[in-house]
Coordinates of C-alpha atoms in Angstrom, one line a residue:
M28 CA -200.7 -32.5 -78.4
Q29 CA -201.4 -28.9 -79.4
I30 CA -203.4 -27.6 -82.2
S31 CA -200.1 -26.4 -84.0
D32 CA -199.1 -30.2 -84.0
L33 CA -202.0 -31.4 -85.9
P34 CA -202.7 -33.8 -87.7
Y35 CA -201.7 -36.6 -85.6
P36 CA -199.0 -38.7 -87.1
D37 CA -200.8 -41.8 -86.0
P38 CA -204.4 -41.3 -84.6
G39 CA -204.1 -44.8 -83.0
V40 CA -206.5 -47.8 -82.9
P41 CA -209.8 -46.9 -81.3
D42 CA -211.9 -48.9 -78.9
A43 CA -215.0 -49.2 -81.0
R44 CA -216.8 -51.7 -79.1
S45 CA -219.4 -49.1 -77.9
G46 CA -220.0 -45.4 -77.7
P47 CA -218.9 -45.0 -74.0
R48 CA -215.9 -47.1 -74.7
F49 CA -214.8 -44.8 -77.6
L50 CA -215.3 -41.8 -75.4
V51 CA -213.0 -43.2 -72.7
W52 CA -210.5 -44.2 -75.3
L53 CA -210.4 -40.6 -76.6
G54 CA -210.1 -39.3 -73.0
R55 CA -207.2 -41.5 -72.4
G56 CA -205.6 -40.4 -75.4
Q57 CA -205.2 -36.8 -74.2
L58 CA -204.7 -37.2 -70.4
G59 CA -202.0 -34.5 -70.6
G60 CA -204.3 -31.9 -72.1
Q61 CA -207.1 -32.9 -69.7
A62 CA -204.7 -32.6 -66.8
R63 CA -203.7 -29.0 -67.8
S64 CA -207.2 -28.0 -68.4
L65 CA -208.1 -29.4 -64.8
C66 CA -205.3 -27.5 -63.3
W67 CA -206.2 -24.1 -64.8
G68 CA -210.0 -25.0 -64.0
L69 CA -208.9 -25.5 -60.3
V70 CA -207.2 -22.0 -60.4
H71 CA -210.2 -20.4 -61.9
F72 CA -213.0 -22.3 -59.7
G73 CA -210.7 -22.1 -56.6
G74 CA -210.8 -18.3 -57.0
V75 CA -214.5 -18.4 -57.4
A76 CA -214.9 -20.6 -54.4
G77 CA -212.7 -18.3 -52.3
L78 CA -214.5 -15.1 -53.2
P79 CA -217.6 -15.5 -50.8
Y80 CA -215.3 -16.0 -47.8
A81 CA -213.1 -13.0 -48.8
V82 CA -216.3 -10.9 -49.1
G83 CA -217.4 -12.1 -45.7
L84 CA -214.0 -11.3 -44.1
G85 CA -214.3 -7.8 -45.6
V86 CA -217.7 -7.3 -44.1
E87 CA -216.5 -8.4 -40.7
A88 CA -213.5 -5.9 -41.1
V89 CA -215.7 -3.0 -41.9
V90 CA -218.1 -4.0 -38.9
Q91 CA -215.1 -4.3 -36.5
R92 CA -213.4 -1.1 -38.1
D93 CA -210.3 -2.9 -38.6
G94 CA -208.5 -1.0 -41.3
T95 CA -205.5 -3.3 -41.5
R96 CA -207.5 -6.4 -41.8
L97 CA -209.7 -4.6 -44.4
L98 CA -206.4 -4.0 -46.6
L99 CA -205.5 -7.6 -46.1
V100 CA -208.8 -8.5 -47.6
G101 CA -208.5 -6.2 -50.3
A102 CA -205.3 -7.7 -51.4
L103 CA -206.8 -11.2 -51.2
L104 CA -209.7 -10.0 -53.4
A105 CA -207.2 -8.6 -56.0
L106 CA -205.3 -12.0 -55.9
I107 CA -208.6 -13.9 -56.2
G108 CA -209.6 -11.7 -59.1
V109 CA -206.3 -12.4 -60.9
A110 CA -206.8 -16.1 -60.3
I111 CA -210.2 -16.1 -61.7
S112 CA -209.3 -14.2 -64.8
V113 CA -206.1 -16.0 -65.7
G114 CA -207.5 -19.2 -64.8
D115 CA -210.7 -18.5 -66.9
A116 CA -208.6 -17.7 -69.9
M117 CA -206.2 -20.5 -69.7
L118 CA -209.1 -23.0 -69.0
H119 CA -210.8 -21.9 -72.1
R120 CA -207.5 -22.1 -74.1
T121 CA -206.9 -25.7 -72.9
A122 CA -210.4 -26.9 -73.0
V123 CA -210.8 -25.8 -76.6
T124 CA -207.6 -27.3 -77.4
N125 CA -208.8 -30.6 -76.0
W126 CA -212.1 -30.1 -78.1
I127 CA -210.2 -29.4 -81.5
T128 CA -207.6 -32.3 -80.9
A129 CA -210.3 -34.8 -80.1
A130 CA -212.3 -33.8 -83.1
A131 CA -209.2 -33.9 -85.2
R132 CA -208.5 -37.4 -84.0
V133 CA -211.9 -38.6 -84.7
Q134 CA -212.0 -37.0 -88.2
Q135 CA -208.5 -38.6 -89.0
L136 CA -209.8 -42.1 -88.0
L137 CA -213.1 -41.7 -90.1
A138 CA -210.8 -40.5 -93.1
R139 CA -208.5 -43.6 -92.5
K140 CA -211.5 -46.0 -92.4
T141 CA -213.0 -44.4 -95.4
A142 CA -209.8 -44.8 -97.4
E143 CA -209.7 -48.4 -96.2
L144 CA -213.2 -49.5 -97.1
G145 CA -213.7 -47.4 -100.2
S146 CA -217.1 -47.6 -102.0
A147 CA -218.0 -50.5 -99.5
L148 CA -218.5 -48.0 -96.7
T149 CA -221.7 -46.6 -98.3
R150 CA -223.0 -50.0 -98.8
R151 CA -222.5 -51.0 -95.2
V152 CA -223.7 -47.5 -93.8
A153 CA -226.1 -45.0 -95.2
A154 CA -224.4 -42.0 -96.9
G155 CA -226.4 -39.6 -94.6
E156 CA -225.3 -41.2 -91.5
V157 CA -221.6 -41.0 -92.8
V158 CA -222.1 -37.3 -93.5
A159 CA -223.8 -36.8 -90.0
V160 CA -220.8 -38.7 -88.3
S161 CA -218.2 -36.7 -90.1
T162 CA -219.7 -33.4 -89.3
G163 CA -222.1 -32.8 -86.4
D164 CA -221.3 -36.0 -84.4
V165 CA -217.5 -35.0 -84.5
E166 CA -218.4 -31.6 -82.9
K167 CA -220.6 -33.3 -80.3
I168 CA -217.9 -35.8 -79.3
G169 CA -215.4 -33.0 -79.0
W170 CA -218.0 -30.9 -76.9
F171 CA -218.0 -33.7 -74.4
V172 CA -214.2 -34.2 -74.2
E173 CA -213.8 -30.5 -73.7
A174 CA -216.5 -30.2 -70.9
V175 CA -215.1 -33.0 -68.7
S176 CA -212.2 -31.0 -67.2
R177 CA -214.4 -28.0 -66.6
F178 CA -217.1 -30.2 -64.9
L179 CA -214.3 -31.7 -62.7
A180 CA -213.0 -28.3 -61.6
A181 CA -216.6 -27.0 -61.0
A182 CA -217.4 -30.1 -58.9
F183 CA -214.3 -29.4 -56.8
S184 CA -215.3 -25.6 -56.3
V185 CA -218.9 -26.8 -55.1
V186 CA -217.4 -29.2 -52.6
A187 CA -214.9 -26.6 -51.5
I188 CA -217.5 -24.0 -50.8
C189 CA -219.8 -26.6 -48.8
V190 CA -216.8 -27.7 -46.7
G191 CA -215.7 -24.3 -46.2
L192 CA -219.0 -23.1 -45.0
L193 CA -219.2 -26.0 -42.6
F194 CA -216.0 -24.7 -40.8
Y195 CA -216.6 -21.0 -41.5
A196 CA -220.3 -20.8 -40.3
P197 CA -221.3 -24.3 -39.1
S198 CA -224.9 -23.2 -38.3
I199 CA -225.8 -22.1 -41.8
G200 CA -223.3 -24.3 -43.5
V201 CA -225.5 -27.4 -42.8
V202 CA -228.2 -26.0 -44.6
V203 CA -226.0 -25.3 -47.8
A204 CA -224.3 -28.6 -47.5
I205 CA -227.7 -30.5 -47.6
G206 CA -229.3 -28.3 -50.3
V207 CA -226.5 -28.3 -52.7
P208 CA -226.4 -32.1 -53.4
V209 CA -230.3 -31.8 -53.9
L210 CA -229.5 -29.1 -56.4
A211 CA -226.9 -31.3 -58.2
L212 CA -229.2 -34.4 -58.3
S213 CA -232.5 -32.7 -58.9
V214 CA -232.3 -33.1 -62.7
L215 CA -231.2 -36.7 -62.8
P216 CA -234.7 -38.1 -63.1
L217 CA -235.4 -35.9 -66.2
L218 CA -232.2 -36.8 -68.0
P219 CA -233.3 -40.3 -69.4
R220 CA -236.4 -38.6 -70.9
A221 CA -234.3 -35.7 -72.3
T222 CA -231.8 -38.2 -73.7
R223 CA -234.5 -40.2 -75.5
R224 CA -235.9 -37.0 -77.1
A225 CA -232.6 -35.8 -78.1
D226 CA -232.0 -39.5 -79.7
I227 CA -235.2 -39.2 -81.6
Q228 CA -234.3 -35.8 -82.8
R229 CA -230.9 -37.0 -84.1
E230 CA -232.4 -40.0 -85.7
K231 CA -234.8 -37.8 -87.7
A232 CA -232.2 -35.4 -88.6
G233 CA -229.9 -38.2 -89.9
K234 CA -232.8 -39.5 -92.1
A235 CA -233.3 -36.0 -93.4
T236 CA -229.8 -35.6 -94.0
E237 CA -229.6 -38.9 -95.9
L238 CA -232.7 -37.9 -97.9
A239 CA -231.1 -34.7 -98.9
S240 CA -227.9 -36.4 -99.8
D241 CA -229.6 -38.8 -102.1
T242 CA -231.6 -36.1 -103.7
V243 CA -228.6 -34.0 -104.4
A244 CA -226.8 -36.9 -105.8
G245 CA -229.7 -38.0 -108.1
L246 CA -230.8 -34.4 -109.0
R247 CA -229.9 -34.7 -112.6
V248 CA -232.0 -37.9 -112.9
L249 CA -234.8 -36.2 -111.0
R250 CA -234.8 -33.4 -113.3
G251 CA -234.9 -35.6 -116.2
I252 CA -238.1 -37.5 -114.9
G253 CA -239.7 -34.5 -113.4
G254 CA -239.5 -35.7 -109.9
E255 CA -238.0 -32.6 -108.1
E256 CA -241.2 -31.6 -106.5
L257 CA -242.0 -35.1 -105.3
F258 CA -238.6 -35.4 -103.5
L259 CA -238.8 -31.8 -102.3
G260 CA -242.2 -32.5 -100.7
R261 CA -240.5 -35.6 -98.9
Y262 CA -237.8 -33.5 -97.6
R263 CA -240.1 -30.8 -96.3
E264 CA -241.9 -33.5 -94.5
A265 CA -238.8 -34.9 -93.0
S266 CA -237.7 -31.3 -92.1
Q267 CA -240.8 -30.7 -90.3
E268 CA -240.6 -34.0 -88.4
V269 CA -237.1 -32.8 -87.3
R270 CA -238.4 -29.4 -86.3
K271 CA -241.2 -31.1 -84.1
A272 CA -238.7 -33.4 -82.5
A273 CA -236.3 -30.5 -81.9
V274 CA -239.1 -28.5 -80.2
R275 CA -239.9 -31.6 -78.0
S276 CA -236.3 -31.9 -77.1
A277 CA -235.9 -28.2 -76.2
R278 CA -238.9 -28.2 -73.9
M279 CA -237.3 -30.9 -71.8
W280 CA -234.0 -29.2 -71.8
A281 CA -235.8 -25.9 -71.0
L282 CA -237.5 -27.5 -68.0
I283 CA -234.1 -28.9 -66.7
S284 CA -232.7 -25.3 -67.0
A285 CA -235.7 -23.9 -65.2
I286 CA -235.2 -26.4 -62.2
Q287 CA -231.5 -25.4 -62.3
V288 CA -232.7 -21.8 -61.5
L289 CA -235.7 -22.3 -59.5
L290 CA -234.1 -24.6 -56.8
P291 CA -231.0 -22.4 -56.2
G292 CA -233.2 -19.6 -56.0
A293 CA -235.3 -21.4 -53.4
L294 CA -232.0 -22.3 -51.5
L295 CA -230.9 -18.7 -51.7
I296 CA -234.1 -17.6 -50.1
T297 CA -233.8 -20.2 -47.5
V298 CA -230.3 -19.3 -46.5
V299 CA -231.3 -15.5 -46.3
W300 CA -234.3 -16.2 -44.2
Y301 CA -232.6 -18.6 -41.9
G302 CA -229.4 -16.6 -41.6
S303 CA -231.3 -13.6 -40.7
V304 CA -233.0 -15.3 -37.9
L305 CA -229.7 -16.6 -36.6
V306 CA -228.1 -13.0 -36.8
L307 CA -231.1 -11.7 -34.7
D308 CA -230.4 -14.4 -32.3
G309 CA -226.9 -13.6 -32.1
R310 CA -225.9 -17.0 -33.2
L311 CA -224.5 -15.7 -36.6
A312 CA -222.3 -12.8 -37.5
V313 CA -223.3 -10.4 -40.2
G314 CA -220.0 -11.1 -42.2
E315 CA -220.8 -15.0 -42.0
L316 CA -224.4 -14.3 -43.3
V317 CA -222.8 -12.4 -46.2
A318 CA -220.4 -15.2 -46.9
A319 CA -223.2 -17.8 -46.8
F320 CA -225.4 -15.7 -49.1
S321 CA -222.4 -15.0 -51.5
A322 CA -221.4 -18.7 -51.5
V323 CA -224.9 -19.8 -52.5
A324 CA -225.1 -17.1 -55.2
T325 CA -221.8 -18.0 -56.5
M326 CA -222.5 -21.7 -56.7
L327 CA -225.0 -21.1 -59.5
Y328 CA -222.1 -20.6 -61.9
P329 CA -220.4 -23.9 -61.2
L330 CA -223.7 -25.8 -60.9
R331 CA -224.5 -24.9 -64.6
H332 CA -221.5 -27.1 -65.5
F333 CA -223.4 -30.0 -64.0
E334 CA -226.3 -29.4 -66.5
E335 CA -223.7 -28.9 -69.3
I336 CA -221.9 -32.2 -68.7
A337 CA -225.3 -34.0 -68.5
M338 CA -226.4 -32.4 -71.9
A339 CA -223.0 -33.0 -73.5
Y340 CA -222.9 -36.5 -72.6
S341 CA -226.5 -37.2 -73.8
F342 CA -225.6 -35.7 -77.1
S343 CA -222.3 -37.2 -77.4
R344 CA -223.2 -40.8 -76.4
P345 CA -225.2 -41.7 -79.5
S346 CA -222.7 -39.7 -81.7
A347 CA -219.8 -41.7 -80.3
A348 CA -221.9 -44.8 -80.9
R349 CA -222.4 -43.9 -84.6
A350 CA -218.7 -43.1 -84.9
A351 CA -217.9 -46.4 -83.2
R352 CA -220.1 -48.3 -85.6
V353 CA -218.4 -46.7 -88.7
L354 CA -215.0 -47.4 -87.1
S355 CA -215.7 -51.0 -86.1
L356 CA -216.2 -51.8 -89.7
T357 CA -213.5 -53.9 -91.4
R358 CA -213.0 -54.9 -95.1
T359 CA -213.2 -58.6 -94.2
D360 CA -214.6 -60.5 -91.3
A361 CA -212.0 -60.4 -88.6
P362 CA -210.3 -63.8 -87.9
E363 CA -210.0 -65.3 -84.4
P364 CA -207.3 -63.6 -82.5
E365 CA -205.2 -66.9 -82.0
A366 CA -205.7 -67.7 -85.7
A367 CA -204.6 -64.2 -86.6
Q368 CA -201.4 -64.5 -84.5
L369 CA -200.5 -67.9 -85.9
R370 CA -201.0 -67.1 -89.7
I371 CA -198.6 -64.8 -91.3
P372 CA -199.6 -64.3 -94.9
E373 CA -197.0 -64.0 -97.5
T374 CA -197.1 -61.6 -100.4
P375 CA -197.8 -63.7 -103.5
A376 CA -195.1 -64.0 -106.2
P377 CA -195.5 -61.9 -109.3
G378 CA -197.4 -63.5 -112.2
G379 CA -199.9 -65.4 -110.3
D380 CA -203.4 -66.3 -111.4
L381 CA -206.4 -64.5 -109.9
Y382 CA -209.2 -67.1 -108.5
D383 CA -212.4 -66.6 -107.0
P384 CA -213.5 -69.7 -105.2
A385 CA -217.1 -68.6 -104.8
T386 CA -217.9 -68.5 -108.5
G387 CA -215.0 -70.6 -109.9
L388 CA -213.8 -67.6 -112.0
L389 CA -210.1 -67.9 -113.1
A390 CA -208.3 -65.0 -114.6
P391 CA -204.9 -66.4 -115.9
A392 CA -201.8 -64.2 -115.4
G393 CA -200.8 -61.9 -118.2
R394 CA -204.0 -62.4 -120.2
F395 CA -207.1 -60.2 -120.9
T396 CA -210.1 -61.9 -119.5
A397 CA -213.8 -60.6 -119.8
V398 CA -216.6 -61.7 -117.4
V399 CA -220.2 -61.5 -118.4
C400 CA -222.9 -61.5 -115.7
G401 CA -226.6 -61.4 -116.4
D402 CA -227.1 -59.9 -112.9
P403 CA -225.6 -56.5 -112.4
D404 CA -225.7 -56.7 -108.6
L405 CA -223.6 -59.9 -108.8
A406 CA -221.1 -58.2 -111.0
G407 CA -220.7 -55.3 -108.5
R408 CA -220.2 -57.7 -105.7
L409 CA -217.9 -59.8 -107.7
A410 CA -215.7 -56.6 -108.5
E411 CA -215.5 -55.7 -104.7
R412 CA -214.5 -59.2 -103.8
L413 CA -211.8 -59.3 -106.4
G414 CA -210.3 -56.2 -104.7
G415 CA -210.2 -57.9 -101.3
H416 CA -213.5 -56.4 -100.1
P417 CA -216.3 -59.1 -99.6
T418 CA -219.6 -57.6 -99.1
D419 CA -221.4 -58.3 -95.8
D420 CA -224.8 -58.1 -97.4
G421 CA -224.2 -60.8 -100.0
P422 CA -224.6 -64.7 -99.6
A423 CA -222.3 -66.4 -97.3
S424 CA -220.8 -68.4 -100.1
E425 CA -219.6 -65.0 -101.4
R426 CA -217.5 -64.2 -98.4
V427 CA -214.8 -66.8 -99.5
P428 CA -211.6 -64.9 -99.9
V429 CA -210.2 -64.3 -103.5
L430 CA -206.8 -65.9 -104.2
L431 CA -204.0 -64.3 -106.1
G432 CA -201.2 -66.7 -106.7
G433 CA -202.7 -69.0 -104.1
V434 CA -202.6 -66.1 -101.4
A435 CA -205.7 -64.8 -100.0
L436 CA -206.1 -61.1 -100.6
D437 CA -208.1 -60.6 -97.5
E438 CA -205.2 -61.6 -95.3
L439 CA -202.7 -59.1 -96.9
A440 CA -202.3 -55.5 -95.7
L441 CA -204.6 -53.2 -97.4
D442 CA -201.7 -51.1 -99.1
T443 CA -200.3 -54.5 -100.4
A444 CA -203.5 -55.8 -101.7
R445 CA -204.1 -52.4 -103.5
T446 CA -200.7 -52.4 -105.0
L447 CA -201.4 -55.9 -106.5
V448 CA -205.0 -55.5 -107.5
L449 CA -206.9 -52.4 -108.5
V450 CA -210.6 -52.2 -108.9
Q451 CA -212.3 -49.5 -111.0
D452 CA -215.9 -49.0 -110.0
K453 CA -218.7 -48.2 -112.4
D454 CA -218.8 -44.7 -111.2
P455 CA -215.3 -43.5 -110.4
V456 CA -214.8 -40.3 -108.7
L457 CA -212.7 -37.5 -110.0
L458 CA -211.4 -35.0 -107.5
S459 CA -210.9 -31.3 -108.1
G460 CA -207.5 -30.2 -109.2
T461 CA -205.3 -30.2 -112.2
L462 CA -205.0 -33.2 -114.6
R463 CA -201.4 -33.7 -113.3
E464 CA -202.6 -34.1 -109.8
L465 CA -205.3 -36.4 -111.0
F466 CA -202.4 -38.7 -112.2
A467 CA -200.3 -38.2 -109.0
V468 CA -201.3 -41.7 -107.7
P469 CA -199.1 -44.7 -106.7
A470 CA -198.0 -46.3 -109.9
S471 CA -195.2 -48.6 -111.2
G472 CA -193.8 -45.8 -113.4
A473 CA -193.9 -48.2 -116.4
V474 CA -196.9 -46.4 -118.1
E475 CA -196.7 -42.6 -118.7
P476 CA -199.9 -40.6 -118.4
G477 CA -199.7 -39.7 -121.9
A478 CA -199.8 -43.3 -123.0
A479 CA -202.7 -44.1 -120.6
L480 CA -204.6 -41.0 -121.8
A481 CA -204.1 -42.1 -125.5
A482 CA -205.3 -45.7 -124.9
A483 CA -208.4 -44.3 -123.1
Q484 CA -209.0 -42.1 -126.2
C485 CA -208.9 -38.8 -124.1
A486 CA -207.7 -36.5 -126.9
D487 CA -211.1 -34.6 -127.2
V488 CA -211.1 -34.4 -123.2
L489 CA -207.6 -32.8 -123.3
D490 CA -208.8 -30.3 -125.9
A491 CA -211.9 -29.4 -124.0
L492 CA -209.8 -28.9 -120.7
L493 CA -207.4 -26.7 -122.5
Q494 CA -210.1 -24.6 -124.1
S495 CA -211.7 -24.0 -120.7
A496 CA -208.5 -23.2 -119.0
P497 CA -207.4 -19.7 -118.2
D498 CA -205.0 -17.7 -120.5
G499 CA -201.3 -18.8 -120.0
V500 CA -202.1 -22.4 -119.7
D501 CA -201.0 -24.3 -122.7
D502 CA -200.4 -27.6 -121.2
P503 CA -203.6 -29.8 -120.7
M504 CA -201.9 -31.4 -117.7
D505 CA -202.0 -28.1 -116.0
A506 CA -205.8 -27.6 -116.7
R507 CA -208.1 -27.8 -113.8
I508 CA -210.9 -30.2 -113.2
T509 CA -213.8 -29.0 -111.4
E510 CA -215.3 -30.8 -108.5
R511 CA -216.2 -34.4 -109.2
G512 CA -215.5 -33.5 -113.0
R513 CA -219.0 -31.8 -113.4
S514 CA -217.8 -29.6 -116.2
L515 CA -217.1 -32.9 -118.2
S516 CA -219.6 -35.1 -119.8
G517 CA -220.1 -38.7 -118.4
G518 CA -218.1 -40.4 -121.0
Q519 CA -215.3 -37.9 -120.5
R520 CA -215.2 -38.5 -116.8
Q521 CA -215.2 -42.3 -117.5
R522 CA -212.3 -42.1 -119.9
L523 CA -210.3 -39.9 -117.6
A524 CA -210.8 -42.4 -114.7
L525 CA -209.9 -45.2 -117.0
A526 CA -206.6 -43.5 -118.1
R527 CA -205.9 -43.0 -114.4
S528 CA -206.3 -46.7 -113.6
L529 CA -204.2 -47.6 -116.7
A530 CA -201.4 -45.4 -115.6
T531 CA -201.2 -46.9 -112.1
D532 CA -200.2 -50.3 -113.9
P533 CA -201.2 -52.8 -111.2
E534 CA -200.3 -56.4 -111.4
V535 CA -204.1 -57.0 -111.8
L536 CA -206.5 -54.4 -113.2
V537 CA -210.2 -55.0 -112.6
L538 CA -212.5 -52.7 -114.7
D539 CA -216.3 -52.7 -114.1
E540 CA -218.2 -51.6 -117.2
P541 CA -215.3 -49.1 -118.1
T542 CA -216.9 -48.0 -121.4
S543 CA -220.7 -47.9 -120.7
A544 CA -220.8 -44.1 -121.2
V545 CA -219.0 -44.0 -124.6
D546 CA -220.2 -44.5 -128.2
S547 CA -219.5 -47.7 -130.1
H548 CA -216.6 -46.3 -132.3
T549 CA -214.7 -44.9 -129.2
E550 CA -215.4 -48.2 -127.3
A551 CA -213.8 -50.1 -130.0
R552 CA -210.6 -47.9 -129.9
I553 CA -210.6 -48.2 -126.1
A554 CA -210.8 -51.9 -126.3
D555 CA -207.8 -52.0 -128.6
G556 CA -205.9 -49.5 -126.4
I557 CA -206.5 -51.6 -123.2
S558 CA -205.4 -54.8 -125.0
A559 CA -202.3 -53.2 -126.3
L560 CA -201.2 -51.2 -123.1
R561 CA -202.0 -54.0 -120.8
A562 CA -200.3 -56.8 -123.0
G563 CA -198.4 -59.2 -120.6
R564 CA -200.4 -57.9 -117.5
T565 CA -203.6 -59.6 -116.1
T566 CA -206.7 -57.6 -116.9
L567 CA -210.2 -58.5 -116.0
V568 CA -213.1 -56.6 -117.4
L569 CA -216.8 -57.1 -116.4
A570 CA -218.7 -56.0 -119.3
S571 CA -221.3 -57.0 -121.7
S572 CA -220.3 -55.0 -124.8
P573 CA -219.5 -57.3 -127.8
L574 CA -216.7 -54.8 -128.8
L575 CA -214.9 -55.4 -125.5
L576 CA -215.5 -59.1 -125.3
D577 CA -214.4 -59.6 -128.8
R578 CA -210.8 -58.2 -127.9
A579 CA -210.5 -60.4 -124.8
D580 CA -208.3 -63.5 -124.8
R581 CA -210.8 -65.4 -122.7
V582 CA -214.6 -64.9 -121.8
V583 CA -216.1 -66.2 -118.8
L584 CA -219.9 -66.5 -118.4
I585 CA -221.2 -66.3 -114.7
H586 CA -224.8 -67.3 -114.3
E587 CA -226.5 -67.8 -110.8
G588 CA -223.3 -67.2 -109.0
A589 CA -221.1 -69.6 -110.9
V590 CA -219.1 -70.0 -114.0
A591 CA -221.4 -71.4 -116.7
A592 CA -219.2 -71.3 -119.8
T593 CA -215.9 -70.3 -120.9
G594 CA -214.4 -69.6 -124.3
T595 CA -213.7 -66.8 -126.8
H596 CA -216.6 -64.3 -127.5
R597 CA -217.4 -65.7 -131.0
E598 CA -217.3 -69.4 -129.6
L599 CA -219.7 -68.5 -126.9
L600 CA -221.9 -66.4 -129.2
H601 CA -222.6 -69.3 -131.4
G602 CA -222.5 -72.2 -129.0
E603 CA -224.0 -70.9 -125.8
P604 CA -227.6 -69.5 -126.0
L605 CA -227.6 -68.0 -122.6
Y606 CA -224.5 -66.0 -123.4
R607 CA -226.0 -64.9 -126.6
A608 CA -229.1 -63.7 -124.9
V609 CA -227.0 -61.6 -122.4
V610 CA -224.8 -60.0 -124.9
T611 CA -227.3 -59.5 -127.7
R612 CA -230.2 -58.7 -125.3
E613 CA -232.4 -61.3 -127.0
T614 CA -235.7 -62.1 -125.4
E615 CA -236.9 -65.7 -124.9
E616 CA -239.2 -65.5 -128.0
E617 CA -236.3 -64.1 -130.0
Q618 CA -234.0 -67.0 -128.8
R619 CA -236.7 -69.6 -129.8
V620 CA -237.0 -68.1 -133.3
A621 CA -233.4 -67.9 -133.8
T622 CA -232.8 -71.5 -132.7
M623 CA -235.7 -72.8 -134.9
E624 CA -234.1 -70.8 -137.9
L625 CA -230.7 -72.1 -137.0
T626 CA -232.1 -75.7 -136.9
R627 CA -233.8 -75.2 -140.3
L628 CA -230.7 -74.0 -142.0
E629 CA -228.7 -76.8 -140.5
E630 CA -231.4 -79.4 -141.6
A631 CA -231.3 -77.7 -145.1
R632 CA -227.5 -77.9 -145.3
L633 CA -227.6 -81.5 -144.2
E634 CA -230.3 -82.3 -146.9
K635 CA -228.2 -80.7 -149.5
A636 CA -225.1 -82.6 -148.6
L637 CA -227.1 -85.8 -148.8
T638 CA -228.5 -84.9 -152.1
E639 CA -225.0 -84.3 -153.4
I640 CA -223.7 -87.6 -152.0
E641 CA -226.5 -89.4 -153.7
E642 CA -226.1 -87.7 -157.0
S643 CA -222.3 -88.5 -156.9
A644 CA -222.9 -92.0 -156.1

């Protein structure tokens, strides 16, 4: 895979059982790129490994006054220089390609998982952690993948230098062969502590990012209640904690770097001192001493890659673990492998009823059903479950799959389930772009955008978009919407999102409080528009607005997780005190007074009827 071929046609199915397994899976996915990078690394580091011996041969040729041999050594040095230069350039190119392609694969996997889980993702994983995984963690994972091939090539060059010295100058090569493993392994005892400190730093940074994300998301509310300074103070404290943790982590890595400089320096001094003694005793030639000195000095360069791979792994391991945690999430509890192979779900036939076994809620096919829940959290979980996304944090009884035409939505492919059932959340998101692009969503084609906009009462929204559009734009469908629709009011954004859902025209449309941000007059017209446009289609609205409830064919009251009453809005309003309390926001005292008044009126009516009977008798 080359950078020009990105994005991947299919990023694959990751091994998300743990962070290390995920890194291994990424490495297996680009064996060709790693092999190319390793080959160029061997060329580069092979030249580096051969440089000390060429220098030693050159010194011996000068000492022996052998001009022909010196010319040959010069040609060898030129060849080594070309190998080092070309190998370094191509190693960098292929290694960076591995980095970018690995990061792109992880980003595609995360994007696919985000699209699969939808709003359920941020309920299972903190928003700050999602941001950290999709930004900084992706880079750290790519860094480790990129560093692997360079480390292997560097390790080969270190081994080649040591083995070469054992044959070229055995008397001094033994010292180098013993000292180099000590250098390579000297920092291992410090790595666990450095890794722990780095993990603490990343944990604190993730919390700070999450706090910043939540603060930005609720900035308008914070300004309304004057809480900016409070949250700013909290972020300052979190930021200082990150800084302190980063300093502690940097100190440990600085100590590791110092050891990587100090010990090679000590080995270099030892080689020079011991080699000088051997030269004076006549047991070692001057060229061999120069070669040994050059070899030890040259090894400082490949040995730095040992430190880099240790640092890259310690940083990428928790990053890969966080990414694996997100990628391991599923929209439902995964069935047993044998059961999953035996059960082949069928797509439900059109016109089936939507039924939730957990609550007993039934939405008959082709009818407008309204659901009233006294608990907003229950309503949100119910909306997610009706879309085939049972929540992990809810009771076990709520994890029973919803049935459409007798077929469990959880067992269907995600695309199929979303084609059949569309759920609009309380806070739908509008992406930036033109209004025409906003409606470029999978749809049946039976409902035109204009009809959907009219049903959602978006005439004033279209006028506002047209007025803010640049000159030359005379069609509101070509007007641009800013990021998340920030230039529009909450009610305008809500109506545009409703129009988009109506234009999709799914078999079953579930709306969670679709008119909470509009006035009563607009809400009444929207209720009529939904009822007319969705005639003959299954529509379920979770709401407590009497205007919406009065237009519904059927109203269901859910209390304490189960269906408590069913009927029309007017029937429930007069015959179900609990329903009346939820819809009219009556307090217990108000309910008691209303009940007493209703009883008194009934008694007066009965007494009047008895009096009339007696008089007629």
